[in-house]
Short mmCIF file of C-alpha atoms in Angstrom, two decimals:
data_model
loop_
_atom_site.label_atom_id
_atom_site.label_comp_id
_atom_site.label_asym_id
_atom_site.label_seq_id
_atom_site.Cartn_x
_atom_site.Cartn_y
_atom_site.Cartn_z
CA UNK J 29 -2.54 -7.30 16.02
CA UNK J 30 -3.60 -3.78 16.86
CA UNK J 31 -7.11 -2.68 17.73
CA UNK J 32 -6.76 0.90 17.03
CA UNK J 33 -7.22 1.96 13.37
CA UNK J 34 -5.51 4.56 11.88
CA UNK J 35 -7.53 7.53 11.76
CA UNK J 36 -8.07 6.95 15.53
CA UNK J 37 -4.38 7.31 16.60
CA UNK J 38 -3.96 10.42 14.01
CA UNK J 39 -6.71 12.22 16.15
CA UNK J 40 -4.85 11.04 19.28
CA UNK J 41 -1.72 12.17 17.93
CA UNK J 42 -2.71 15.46 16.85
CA UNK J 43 -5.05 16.13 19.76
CA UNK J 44 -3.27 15.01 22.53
CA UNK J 45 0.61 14.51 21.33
CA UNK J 46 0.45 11.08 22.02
CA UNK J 47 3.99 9.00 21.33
CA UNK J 48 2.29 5.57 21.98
CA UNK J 49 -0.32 6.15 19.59
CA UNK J 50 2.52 8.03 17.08
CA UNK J 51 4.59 4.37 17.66
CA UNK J 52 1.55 2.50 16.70
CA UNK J 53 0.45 4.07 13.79
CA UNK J 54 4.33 2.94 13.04
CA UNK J 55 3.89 -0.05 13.38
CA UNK J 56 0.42 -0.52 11.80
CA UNK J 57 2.10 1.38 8.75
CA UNK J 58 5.91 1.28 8.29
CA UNK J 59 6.01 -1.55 6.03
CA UNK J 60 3.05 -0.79 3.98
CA UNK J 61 4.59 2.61 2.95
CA UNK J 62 8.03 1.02 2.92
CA UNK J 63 7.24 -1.22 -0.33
CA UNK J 64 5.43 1.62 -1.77
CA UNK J 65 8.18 4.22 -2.04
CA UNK J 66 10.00 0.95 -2.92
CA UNK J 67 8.30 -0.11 -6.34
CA UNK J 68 8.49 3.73 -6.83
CA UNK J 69 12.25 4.47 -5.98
CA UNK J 70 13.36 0.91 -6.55
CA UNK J 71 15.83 1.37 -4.19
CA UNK J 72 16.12 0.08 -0.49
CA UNK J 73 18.06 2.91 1.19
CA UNK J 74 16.00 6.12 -0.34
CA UNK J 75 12.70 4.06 0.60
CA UNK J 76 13.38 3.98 3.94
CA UNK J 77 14.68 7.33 4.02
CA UNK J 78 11.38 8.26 2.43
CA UNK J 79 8.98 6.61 4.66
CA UNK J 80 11.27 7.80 7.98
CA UNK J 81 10.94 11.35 6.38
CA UNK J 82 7.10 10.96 6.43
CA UNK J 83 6.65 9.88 9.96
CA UNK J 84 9.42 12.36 11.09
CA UNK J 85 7.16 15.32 9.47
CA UNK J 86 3.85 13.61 10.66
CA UNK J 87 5.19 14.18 14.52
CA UNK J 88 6.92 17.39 13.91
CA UNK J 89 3.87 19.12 12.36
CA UNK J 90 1.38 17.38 14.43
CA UNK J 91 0.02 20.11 16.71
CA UNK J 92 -0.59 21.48 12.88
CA UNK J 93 -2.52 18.74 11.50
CA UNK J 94 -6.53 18.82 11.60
CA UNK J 95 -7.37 15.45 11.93
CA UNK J 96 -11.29 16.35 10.41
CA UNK J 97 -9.76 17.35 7.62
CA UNK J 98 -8.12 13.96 6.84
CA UNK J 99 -10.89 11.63 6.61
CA UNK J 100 -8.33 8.52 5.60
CA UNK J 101 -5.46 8.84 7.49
CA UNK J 102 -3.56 5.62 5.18
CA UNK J 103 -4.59 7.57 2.38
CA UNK J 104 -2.93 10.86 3.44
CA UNK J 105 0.27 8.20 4.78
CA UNK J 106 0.42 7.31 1.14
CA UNK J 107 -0.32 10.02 -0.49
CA UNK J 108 2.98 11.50 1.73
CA UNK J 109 4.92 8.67 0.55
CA UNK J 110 3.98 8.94 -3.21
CA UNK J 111 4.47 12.87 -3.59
CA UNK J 112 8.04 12.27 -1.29
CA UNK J 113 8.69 9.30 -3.75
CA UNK J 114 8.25 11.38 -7.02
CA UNK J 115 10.33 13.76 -5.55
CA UNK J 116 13.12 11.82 -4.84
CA UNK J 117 13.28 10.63 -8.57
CA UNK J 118 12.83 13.90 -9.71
CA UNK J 119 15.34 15.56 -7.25
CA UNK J 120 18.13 12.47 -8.55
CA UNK J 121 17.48 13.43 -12.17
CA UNK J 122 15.55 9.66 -12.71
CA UNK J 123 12.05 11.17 -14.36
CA UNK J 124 11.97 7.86 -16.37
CA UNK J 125 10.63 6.46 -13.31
CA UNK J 126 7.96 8.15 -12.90
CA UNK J 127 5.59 6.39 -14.86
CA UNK J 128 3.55 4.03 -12.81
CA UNK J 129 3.20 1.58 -15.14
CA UNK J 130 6.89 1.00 -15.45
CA UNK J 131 7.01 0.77 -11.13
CA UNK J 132 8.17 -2.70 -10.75
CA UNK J 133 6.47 -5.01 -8.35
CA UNK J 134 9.59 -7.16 -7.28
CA UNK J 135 10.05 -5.70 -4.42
CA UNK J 136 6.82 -5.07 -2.85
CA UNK J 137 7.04 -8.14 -1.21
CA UNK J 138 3.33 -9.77 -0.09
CA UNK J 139 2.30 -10.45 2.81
CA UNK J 140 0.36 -13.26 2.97
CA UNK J 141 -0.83 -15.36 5.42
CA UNK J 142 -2.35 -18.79 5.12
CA UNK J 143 -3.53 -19.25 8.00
CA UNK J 144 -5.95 -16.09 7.74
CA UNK J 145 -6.66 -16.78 4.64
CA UNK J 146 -7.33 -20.43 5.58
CA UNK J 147 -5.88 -21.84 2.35
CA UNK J 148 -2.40 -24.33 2.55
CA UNK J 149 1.34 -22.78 2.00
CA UNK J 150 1.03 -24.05 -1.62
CA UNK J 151 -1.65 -22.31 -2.76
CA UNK J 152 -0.23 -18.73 -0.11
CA UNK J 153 3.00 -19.36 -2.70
CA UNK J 154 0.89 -19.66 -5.90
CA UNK J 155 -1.63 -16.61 -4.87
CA UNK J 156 1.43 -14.74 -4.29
CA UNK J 157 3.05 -15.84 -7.36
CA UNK J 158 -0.77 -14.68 -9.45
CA UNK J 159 -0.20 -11.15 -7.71
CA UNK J 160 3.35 -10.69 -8.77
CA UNK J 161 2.70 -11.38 -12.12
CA UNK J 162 -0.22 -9.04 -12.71
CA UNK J 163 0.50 -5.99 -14.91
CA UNK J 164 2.18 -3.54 -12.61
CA UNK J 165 -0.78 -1.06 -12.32
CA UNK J 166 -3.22 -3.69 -11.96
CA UNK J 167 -0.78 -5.39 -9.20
CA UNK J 168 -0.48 -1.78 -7.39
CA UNK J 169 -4.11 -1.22 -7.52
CA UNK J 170 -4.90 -4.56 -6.15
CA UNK J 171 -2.71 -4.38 -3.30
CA UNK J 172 -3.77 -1.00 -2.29
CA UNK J 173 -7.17 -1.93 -2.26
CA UNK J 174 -7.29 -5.36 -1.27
CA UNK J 175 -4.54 -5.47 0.88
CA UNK J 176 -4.09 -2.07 2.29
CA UNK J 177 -7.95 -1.52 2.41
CA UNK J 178 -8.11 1.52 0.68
CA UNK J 179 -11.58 2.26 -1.14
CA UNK J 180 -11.56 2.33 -4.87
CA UNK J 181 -12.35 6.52 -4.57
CA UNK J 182 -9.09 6.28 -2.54
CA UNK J 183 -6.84 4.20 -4.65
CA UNK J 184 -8.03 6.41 -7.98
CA UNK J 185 -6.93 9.46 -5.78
CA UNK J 186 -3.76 8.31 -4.59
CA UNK J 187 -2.59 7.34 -8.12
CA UNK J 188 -4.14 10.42 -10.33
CA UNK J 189 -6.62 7.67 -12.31
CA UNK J 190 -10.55 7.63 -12.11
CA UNK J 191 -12.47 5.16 -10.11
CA UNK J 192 -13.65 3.54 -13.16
CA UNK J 193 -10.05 2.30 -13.88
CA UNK J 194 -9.56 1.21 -10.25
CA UNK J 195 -12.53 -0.74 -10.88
CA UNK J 196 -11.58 -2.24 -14.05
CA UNK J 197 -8.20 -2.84 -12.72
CA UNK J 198 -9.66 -5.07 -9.33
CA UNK J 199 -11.93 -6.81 -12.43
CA UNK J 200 -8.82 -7.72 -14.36
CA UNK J 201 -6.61 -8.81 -11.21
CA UNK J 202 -9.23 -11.14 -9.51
CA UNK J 203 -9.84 -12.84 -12.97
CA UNK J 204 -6.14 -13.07 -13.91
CA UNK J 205 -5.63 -14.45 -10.04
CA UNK J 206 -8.35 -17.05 -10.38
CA UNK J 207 -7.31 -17.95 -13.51
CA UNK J 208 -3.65 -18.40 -11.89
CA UNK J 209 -4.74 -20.30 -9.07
CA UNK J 210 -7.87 -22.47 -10.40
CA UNK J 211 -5.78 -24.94 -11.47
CA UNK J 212 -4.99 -26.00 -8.02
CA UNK J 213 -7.83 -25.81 -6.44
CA UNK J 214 -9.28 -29.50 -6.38
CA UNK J 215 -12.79 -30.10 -7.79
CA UNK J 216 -14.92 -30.91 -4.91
CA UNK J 217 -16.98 -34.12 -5.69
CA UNK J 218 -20.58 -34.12 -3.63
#
């Protein structure tokens, strides 16, 4: 859909106050950051408030920002949108939130596409269905890395856990996932 990555329209933002590059990085990331603060908050309204509130101060401080030292800008978008997140709960007196393992997924609807992925609508519905049921860390960690493209040293740093448990956490998704969906996949016969 879009050509330019990320870190490419932060630089153009910051460098040259660009507001087609500021509404593409929108685009490229609303929704993303959306279901995050989403399976944080749990709630609709405050998660859009949350992720407006993060593009709002990405444009209003960006003659401030130095895009060298952001080397990811979607990690520094969700690391925005977790510490705005957290704040929120803390701010409406809802700490019990705050653990990640009790985030739930429900929400933070997937995006799938079968045609990308080249596998029917049935098995797009069942993959989805494997990812929703993974253990909510496991099921954030996956999507963040697998879906978002973050890099395991990114994903540990975003959610405060080492890159050994990022690792272990893709491990256990993609075997609970194949587990979940190798039942439908048809045994080829050569």
């Amino acid at each position: 859909m879009f050509s330019i990555e990320p870190n490419e329209l932060l630089r153009q933002i910051a460098e040259e106050n660009d507001r087609r590059a500021f509404r593409n990085l929108y685009d490229i990331m609303h929704k993303s950051l959306y279901d995050f603060a989403l399976a944080i908050v749990k709630l609709r309204e405050p998660a859009e408030e949350i992720t407006a509130d993060v593009f709002i101060r990405l444009w209003e401080r960006r003659e401030k920002l130095e895009h060298g030292r952001i080397r990811s800008c979607r990690l520094y978008l969700f690391m925005c949108v977790k510490n705005a997140s957290l704040n929120y709960l803390r701010d409406n007196k809802r700490p019990e939130q705050l653990d990640l393992d009790q985030v739930s997924l429900a929400d933070w609807e997937l995006e799938t596409n079968p045609e990308e992925l080249m596998i029917t609508s049935e098995m797009a519905a069942c993959l989805d269905r494997a990812i929703r049921e993974l253990p909510v860390r496991c099921g954030i960690v996956f999507r963040l890395v697998k879906e978002e493209g973050l890099s395991y040293k990114e994903a540990a740093q975003l959610l405060d856990l080492s890159e050994k448990t990022i690792e272990n956490q893709i491990a256990i998704a993609l075997k609970k996932i194949r587990q979940a969906i190798s039942f439908k996949i048809p045994a080829s016969h050569s």
